Amino acid sequence: HACNQGEDAYVYQEGDDAKYQRELSLVRDLPLALTQGQLHLVYQPKVNIQKNTCYAAEALIRWQHPELGFIPPDEFIKLAENSGNISMISEWVIAEAIAQASAWHQQGLDITVAINLSAHDLMDDTLPMRLAEQMNTINLPTYTLAIEVTEGAVMTDTETTIHVLNQFEAKGFHIAIDDFGTGHSSLAYLKLLPVNEVKIDRSFIKDIHQNATDHMIVDTSIKLIKGLHLSVVAEGVETPLGIDILQKMGCDIIQGYVYSKPIKAVEFQAWVTNFNH
Ligand code: C2E
Ligand code: CA
Ligand code: CA
Ligand code: CA
């Protein structure tokens, strides 16, 4: 099928057909996944390394497709965003996360559940109020839910996003900037947005023990973020050496395989009970 006509011409490649078919299937099956219980959330601890306690968990979505097996969120979230299905998924994530936060709260576990929201979710200015009301009816304080947004999400329509995030803040939700450093105007967003927490992207963290540039970028970012009186999270820490280096830099919070991979709610509960003893 190759049609190789000069530099710019699209080159049809073996496998494109399969990829397209797969995407079609995933987009088609997504609504079904929601109603047939194929989606679930897993939870990854966020550990305060100054106090050595776990105070929060990030909720991450998982899709077990009946024929195609495990579908990574990086793959289907993008498809859901592009096909207009993301708000359906976000509503499901929100309901699920609130139910879990409520269960933990009732058991006396002091754990904030952080969810990921997409650009499209931040265009809905009724969302902060609806969320706050939903939590209010079950007597769950809004600080038990945190939202993570990427710089990319903010870029789409900055004015509306700032308005919606201000409402989230006014309702008492904790707000984190995700994947810090990978967007285009990170510093401008720190100034414009009502942020409580900044998560430094894993791409800067993973080689911190051997790469002087990454080391410098992370060290300086931590000073900047703390200078603004915000919490700083290092994402994707995999080794005790990583914890050590980040602790010396004054980092507050670590999330990564070094503590735990994302795990099911019951497993997380056991993990956190043991960790915080
Ligand atoms: P993210 O929000 O940056 O989430 C962190 C990702 O890093 C997760 O991948 C997590 O499993 C992974 N991770 C954490 N610690 C380590 C580590 O030490 N080493 C390595 N190699 N990886 C680590 P995951 O669960 O595959 O999620 C990928 C992305 O998919 C997320 O990136 C987020 O952008 C998106 N996503 C996941 N769940 C949701 C959701 O419910 N809603 C939305 N809108 N997006 C979601
Ligand atoms: Ca996140
Ligand atoms: Ca991230
Ligand atoms: Ca990411």
mmCIF file of C-alpha atoms in Angstrom, residues 5-257:
data_model
loop_
_atom_site.group_PDB
_atom_site.id
_atom_site.type_symbol
_atom_site.label_atom_id
_atom_site.label_comp_id
_atom_site.label_asym_id
_atom_site.label_seq_id
_atom_site.Cartn_x
_atom_site.Cartn_y
_atom_site.Cartn_z
ATOM 1 C CA GLN A 5 5.649 10.568 -2.992
ATOM 2 C CA GLY A 6 8.200 12.939 -1.572
ATOM 3 C CA GLU A 7 8.922 14.249 1.888
ATOM 4 C CA ASP A 8 5.481 15.353 3.004
ATOM 5 C CA ALA A 9 3.407 12.570 1.526
ATOM 6 C CA TYR A 10 1.733 10.294 4.040
ATOM 7 C CA VAL A 11 3.333 6.902 4.002
ATOM 8 C CA TYR A 12 0.814 4.178 4.497
ATOM 9 C CA GLN A 13 2.371 1.636 6.758
ATOM 10 C CA GLU A 14 1.720 -1.963 7.503
ATOM 11 C CA GLY A 15 -0.138 -1.935 10.824
ATOM 12 C CA ASP A 16 -1.985 1.381 10.361
ATOM 13 C CA ASP A 17 -5.122 -0.544 9.499
ATOM 14 C CA ALA A 18 -4.886 -2.614 12.671
ATOM 15 C CA LYS A 19 -4.265 0.507 14.761
ATOM 16 C CA TYR A 20 -7.273 2.245 13.231
ATOM 17 C CA GLN A 21 -9.466 -0.804 13.781
ATOM 18 C CA ARG A 22 -8.359 -0.988 17.394
ATOM 19 C CA GLU A 23 -9.137 2.691 17.970
ATOM 20 C CA LEU A 24 -12.573 2.264 16.394
ATOM 21 C CA SER A 25 -13.300 -0.721 18.642
ATOM 22 C CA LEU A 26 -12.164 1.111 21.752
ATOM 23 C CA VAL A 27 -14.249 4.204 21.025
ATOM 24 C CA ARG A 28 -17.261 1.991 20.218
ATOM 25 C CA ASP A 29 -16.859 -0.136 23.363
ATOM 26 C CA LEU A 30 -16.169 2.630 25.853
ATOM 27 C CA PRO A 31 -19.807 3.386 26.776
ATOM 28 C CA LEU A 32 -20.355 -0.350 27.293
ATOM 29 C CA ALA A 33 -17.286 -0.574 29.514
ATOM 30 C CA LEU A 34 -18.912 1.964 31.809
ATOM 31 C CA THR A 35 -22.176 0.071 32.207
ATOM 32 C CA GLN A 36 -20.699 -3.435 32.247
ATOM 33 C CA GLY A 37 -18.244 -2.891 35.077
ATOM 34 C CA GLN A 38 -15.076 -3.155 32.964
ATOM 35 C CA LEU A 39 -13.605 -0.011 34.527
ATOM 36 C CA HIS A 40 -12.109 0.288 37.972
ATOM 37 C CA LEU A 41 -9.910 2.665 39.913
ATOM 38 C CA VAL A 42 -6.546 1.868 41.443
ATOM 39 C CA TYR A 43 -4.881 4.017 44.103
ATOM 40 C CA GLN A 44 -1.264 5.095 44.461
ATOM 41 C CA PRO A 45 0.044 6.539 47.749
ATOM 42 C CA LYS A 46 1.322 10.106 48.029
ATOM 43 C CA VAL A 47 3.807 10.139 50.902
ATOM 44 C CA ASN A 48 4.882 13.179 52.919
ATOM 45 C CA ILE A 49 8.605 12.418 53.278
ATOM 46 C CA GLN A 50 9.218 15.065 55.936
ATOM 47 C CA LYS A 51 6.671 13.417 58.271
ATOM 48 C CA ASN A 52 6.937 9.928 56.744
ATOM 49 C CA THR A 53 3.167 9.551 56.464
ATOM 50 C CA CYS A 54 0.805 8.839 53.612
ATOM 51 C CA TYR A 55 -1.891 11.515 53.484
ATOM 52 C CA ALA A 56 -3.377 10.963 50.015
ATOM 53 C CA ALA A 57 -3.905 8.606 47.101
ATOM 54 C CA GLU A 58 -4.121 9.338 43.408
ATOM 55 C CA ALA A 59 -6.991 7.482 41.740
ATOM 56 C CA LEU A 60 -6.003 6.093 38.330
ATOM 57 C CA ILE A 61 -8.435 4.472 35.936
ATOM 58 C CA ARG A 62 -8.087 0.946 34.554
ATOM 59 C CA TRP A 63 -9.961 -0.736 31.718
ATOM 60 C CA GLN A 64 -10.064 -4.500 31.381
ATOM 61 C CA HIS A 65 -11.546 -5.093 27.923
ATOM 62 C CA PRO A 66 -13.234 -8.511 27.488
ATOM 63 C CA GLU A 67 -11.419 -9.291 24.199
ATOM 64 C CA LEU A 68 -8.522 -6.852 23.992
ATOM 65 C CA GLY A 69 -7.356 -7.211 27.594
ATOM 66 C CA PHE A 70 -5.825 -4.375 29.581
ATOM 67 C CA ILE A 71 -6.045 -0.998 27.827
ATOM 68 C CA PRO A 72 -3.654 1.642 29.214
ATOM 69 C CA PRO A 73 -5.299 4.942 30.248
ATOM 70 C CA ASP A 74 -2.779 6.909 28.182
ATOM 71 C CA GLU A 75 -4.372 5.200 25.159
ATOM 72 C CA PHE A 76 -8.111 5.348 25.878
ATOM 73 C CA ILE A 77 -8.311 8.675 27.731
ATOM 74 C CA LYS A 78 -6.979 10.418 24.618
ATOM 75 C CA LEU A 79 -9.515 8.543 22.469
ATOM 76 C CA ALA A 80 -12.311 9.459 24.886
ATOM 77 C CA GLU A 81 -11.285 13.111 24.756
ATOM 78 C CA ASN A 82 -11.234 13.129 20.953
ATOM 79 C CA SER A 83 -14.524 11.261 20.569
ATOM 80 C CA GLY A 84 -16.467 13.374 23.063
ATOM 81 C CA ASN A 85 -16.778 10.598 25.662
ATOM 82 C CA ILE A 86 -14.526 12.036 28.334
ATOM 83 C CA SER A 87 -17.217 13.681 30.471
ATOM 84 C CA MET A 88 -18.966 10.297 30.787
ATOM 85 C CA ILE A 89 -15.751 8.786 32.080
ATOM 86 C CA SER A 90 -14.984 11.697 34.378
ATOM 87 C CA GLU A 91 -18.462 11.508 35.919
ATOM 88 C CA TRP A 92 -17.876 7.814 36.595
ATOM 89 C CA VAL A 93 -14.433 8.504 38.103
ATOM 90 C CA ILE A 94 -15.877 11.270 40.295
ATOM 91 C CA ALA A 95 -18.722 9.108 41.621
ATOM 92 C CA GLU A 96 -16.363 6.210 42.284
ATOM 93 C CA ALA A 97 -13.729 8.406 43.971
ATOM 94 C CA ILE A 98 -16.314 10.136 46.176
ATOM 95 C CA ALA A 99 -17.723 6.771 47.265
ATOM 96 C CA GLN A 100 -14.222 5.584 48.170
ATOM 97 C CA ALA A 101 -13.249 8.803 49.936
ATOM 98 C CA SER A 102 -16.484 8.586 51.898
ATOM 99 C CA ALA A 103 -15.862 4.956 52.916
ATOM 100 C CA TRP A 104 -12.346 5.802 54.109
ATOM 101 C CA HIS A 105 -13.547 8.943 55.879
ATOM 102 C CA GLN A 106 -16.182 6.938 57.769
ATOM 103 C CA GLN A 107 -13.548 4.431 58.833
ATOM 104 C CA GLY A 108 -11.478 7.266 60.253
ATOM 105 C CA LEU A 109 -8.778 7.005 57.579
ATOM 106 C CA ASP A 110 -7.465 10.490 56.853
ATOM 107 C CA ILE A 111 -6.859 10.098 53.124
ATOM 108 C CA THR A 112 -7.458 12.655 50.396
ATOM 109 C CA VAL A 113 -8.391 11.095 47.058
ATOM 110 C CA ALA A 114 -6.947 12.902 44.028
ATOM 111 C CA ILE A 115 -8.633 12.534 40.655
ATOM 112 C CA ASN A 116 -7.437 13.531 37.193
ATOM 113 C CA LEU A 117 -9.643 15.903 35.212
ATOM 114 C CA SER A 118 -9.336 16.658 31.496
ATOM 115 C CA ALA A 119 -9.475 19.991 29.682
ATOM 116 C CA HIS A 120 -13.080 19.347 28.691
ATOM 117 C CA ASP A 121 -14.155 18.832 32.327
ATOM 118 C CA LEU A 122 -12.776 22.262 33.186
ATOM 119 C CA MET A 123 -15.082 23.910 30.640
ATOM 120 C CA ASP A 124 -18.118 22.945 32.754
ATOM 121 C CA ASP A 125 -18.710 25.714 35.279
ATOM 122 C CA THR A 126 -21.452 23.716 37.035
ATOM 123 C CA LEU A 127 -18.996 20.961 38.021
ATOM 124 C CA PRO A 128 -17.523 22.523 41.204
ATOM 125 C CA MET A 129 -20.997 23.239 42.589
ATOM 126 C CA ARG A 130 -22.387 19.812 41.651
ATOM 127 C CA LEU A 131 -19.408 18.085 43.228
ATOM 128 C CA ALA A 132 -19.633 20.133 46.408
ATOM 129 C CA GLU A 133 -23.374 19.415 46.698
ATOM 130 C CA GLN A 134 -22.877 15.703 46.077
ATOM 131 C CA MET A 135 -20.330 15.589 48.885
ATOM 132 C CA ASN A 136 -22.372 17.796 51.142
ATOM 133 C CA THR A 137 -25.384 15.469 51.021
ATOM 134 C CA ILE A 138 -23.233 12.628 52.380
ATOM 135 C CA ASN A 139 -21.467 14.866 54.920
ATOM 136 C CA LEU A 140 -18.101 14.480 53.255
ATOM 137 C CA PRO A 141 -15.838 17.552 53.510
ATOM 138 C CA THR A 142 -14.590 18.813 50.131
ATOM 139 C CA TYR A 143 -10.949 18.719 51.261
ATOM 140 C CA THR A 144 -11.123 14.902 51.038
ATOM 141 C CA LEU A 145 -11.175 15.240 47.239
ATOM 142 C CA ALA A 146 -8.355 16.826 45.233
ATOM 143 C CA ILE A 147 -8.191 17.499 41.530
ATOM 144 C CA GLU A 148 -5.165 17.185 39.302
ATOM 145 C CA VAL A 149 -5.017 19.183 36.097
ATOM 146 C CA THR A 150 -2.261 19.347 33.494
ATOM 147 C CA GLU A 151 -0.839 22.513 32.041
ATOM 148 C CA GLY A 152 -2.174 21.287 28.711
ATOM 149 C CA ALA A 153 -5.707 21.226 30.088
ATOM 150 C CA VAL A 154 -5.413 24.863 31.030
ATOM 151 C CA MET A 155 -4.085 25.949 27.653
ATOM 152 C CA THR A 156 -7.267 25.137 25.713
ATOM 153 C CA ASP A 157 -9.382 27.981 27.115
ATOM 154 C CA THR A 158 -7.421 29.678 29.848
ATOM 155 C CA GLU A 159 -10.110 32.137 30.911
ATOM 156 C CA THR A 160 -12.856 29.553 31.455
ATOM 157 C CA THR A 161 -10.442 27.140 33.119
ATOM 158 C CA ILE A 162 -9.296 29.775 35.600
ATOM 159 C CA HIS A 163 -12.918 30.613 36.373
ATOM 160 C CA VAL A 164 -13.799 26.947 37.020
ATOM 161 C CA LEU A 165 -10.658 26.327 39.076
ATOM 162 C CA ASN A 166 -11.407 29.412 41.186
ATOM 163 C CA GLN A 167 -14.808 27.899 41.926
ATOM 164 C CA PHE A 168 -13.217 24.597 42.902
ATOM 165 C CA GLU A 169 -10.926 26.491 45.255
ATOM 166 C CA ALA A 170 -13.798 28.502 46.724
ATOM 167 C CA LYS A 171 -15.616 25.228 47.480
ATOM 168 C CA GLY A 172 -12.603 23.941 49.408
ATOM 169 C CA PHE A 173 -11.152 21.456 46.907
ATOM 170 C CA HIS A 174 -7.409 20.985 46.808
ATOM 171 C CA ILE A 175 -5.901 21.687 43.343
ATOM 172 C CA ALA A 176 -2.701 20.215 41.905
ATOM 173 C CA ILE A 177 -0.863 21.091 38.705
ATOM 174 C CA ASP A 178 0.152 17.786 37.099
ATOM 175 C CA ASP A 179 3.155 16.976 34.862
ATOM 176 C CA PHE A 180 4.826 20.265 35.806
ATOM 177 C CA GLY A 181 7.547 21.326 33.389
ATOM 178 C CA THR A 182 6.222 19.556 30.295
ATOM 179 C CA GLY A 183 3.770 22.269 29.187
ATOM 180 C CA HIS A 184 4.442 25.570 27.525
ATOM 181 C CA SER A 185 3.907 28.284 30.100
ATOM 182 C CA SER A 186 4.319 26.554 33.424
ATOM 183 C CA LEU A 187 5.433 29.654 35.260
ATOM 184 C CA ALA A 188 2.587 31.778 33.963
ATOM 185 C CA TYR A 189 0.114 29.175 35.256
ATOM 186 C CA LEU A 190 1.642 29.172 38.713
ATOM 187 C CA LYS A 191 0.906 32.868 38.809
ATOM 188 C CA LEU A 192 -2.599 32.704 37.300
ATOM 189 C CA LEU A 193 -4.146 29.584 38.828
ATOM 190 C CA PRO A 194 -5.411 28.869 42.346
ATOM 191 C CA VAL A 195 -2.917 26.055 42.947
ATOM 192 C CA ASN A 196 -2.080 24.240 46.201
ATOM 193 C CA GLU A 197 0.295 21.616 44.896
ATOM 194 C CA VAL A 198 2.701 21.158 41.992
ATOM 195 C CA LYS A 199 3.699 17.720 40.701
ATOM 196 C CA ILE A 200 7.080 17.639 38.970
ATOM 197 C CA ASP A 201 6.882 15.328 35.964
ATOM 198 C CA ARG A 202 8.521 11.906 36.086
ATOM 199 C CA SER A 203 10.665 12.704 33.026
ATOM 200 C CA PHE A 204 12.761 15.044 35.231
ATOM 201 C CA ILE A 205 12.819 12.675 38.195
ATOM 202 C CA LYS A 206 13.730 9.314 36.734
ATOM 203 C CA ASP A 207 17.442 10.001 36.046
ATOM 204 C CA ILE A 208 17.989 12.488 38.858
ATOM 205 C CA HIS A 209 20.741 10.339 40.445
ATOM 206 C CA GLN A 210 22.893 10.352 37.311
ATOM 207 C CA ASN A 211 21.907 13.363 35.223
ATOM 208 C CA ALA A 212 23.259 16.754 36.347
ATOM 209 C CA THR A 213 20.791 18.694 34.200
ATOM 210 C CA ASP A 214 17.764 16.904 35.654
ATOM 211 C CA HIS A 215 19.220 17.318 39.123
ATOM 212 C CA MET A 216 19.548 21.059 38.601
ATOM 213 C CA ILE A 217 16.080 21.417 37.068
ATOM 214 C CA VAL A 218 14.401 19.543 39.926
ATOM 215 C CA ASP A 219 16.413 21.280 42.654
ATOM 216 C CA THR A 220 15.575 24.701 41.229
ATOM 217 C CA SER A 221 11.907 23.802 40.626
ATOM 218 C CA ILE A 222 11.528 22.694 44.246
ATOM 219 C CA LYS A 223 12.977 25.990 45.491
ATOM 220 C CA LEU A 224 10.694 27.933 43.163
ATOM 221 C CA ILE A 225 7.560 25.996 44.135
ATOM 222 C CA LYS A 226 8.310 26.167 47.850
ATOM 223 C CA GLY A 227 9.157 29.842 47.523
ATOM 224 C CA LEU A 228 5.581 30.299 46.336
ATOM 225 C CA HIS A 229 4.393 28.433 49.465
ATOM 226 C CA LEU A 230 2.984 25.519 47.465
ATOM 227 C CA SER A 231 3.370 21.790 48.157
ATOM 228 C CA VAL A 232 5.762 20.021 45.837
ATOM 229 C CA VAL A 233 5.333 16.427 44.694
ATOM 230 C CA ALA A 234 7.990 14.390 42.893
ATOM 231 C CA GLU A 235 6.307 11.863 40.585
ATOM 232 C CA GLY A 236 7.644 8.483 39.555
ATOM 233 C CA VAL A 237 10.327 7.926 42.187
ATOM 234 C CA GLU A 238 11.474 4.311 41.950
ATOM 235 C CA THR A 239 14.441 3.995 44.330
ATOM 236 C CA PRO A 240 15.400 4.799 47.953
ATOM 237 C CA LEU A 241 18.309 6.817 46.516
ATOM 238 C CA GLY A 242 15.707 8.969 44.735
ATOM 239 C CA ILE A 243 13.927 9.600 48.058
ATOM 240 C CA ASP A 244 17.250 10.555 49.635
ATOM 241 C CA ILE A 245 18.187 13.047 46.952
ATOM 242 C CA LEU A 246 14.729 14.638 46.936
ATOM 243 C CA GLN A 247 14.597 14.849 50.718
ATOM 244 C CA LYS A 248 17.893 16.767 50.716
ATOM 245 C CA MET A 249 16.417 19.141 48.128
ATOM 246 C CA GLY A 250 13.527 19.871 50.495
ATOM 247 C CA CYS A 251 10.844 18.038 48.518
ATOM 248 C CA ASP A 252 7.644 17.504 50.563
ATOM 249 C CA ILE A 253 5.867 14.650 48.864
ATOM 250 C CA ILE A 254 6.827 11.581 46.870
ATOM 251 C CA GLN A 255 4.681 9.378 44.672
ATOM 252 C CA GLY A 256 6.237 6.398 42.958
ATOM 253 C CA TYR A 257 6.877 2.687 42.731
#
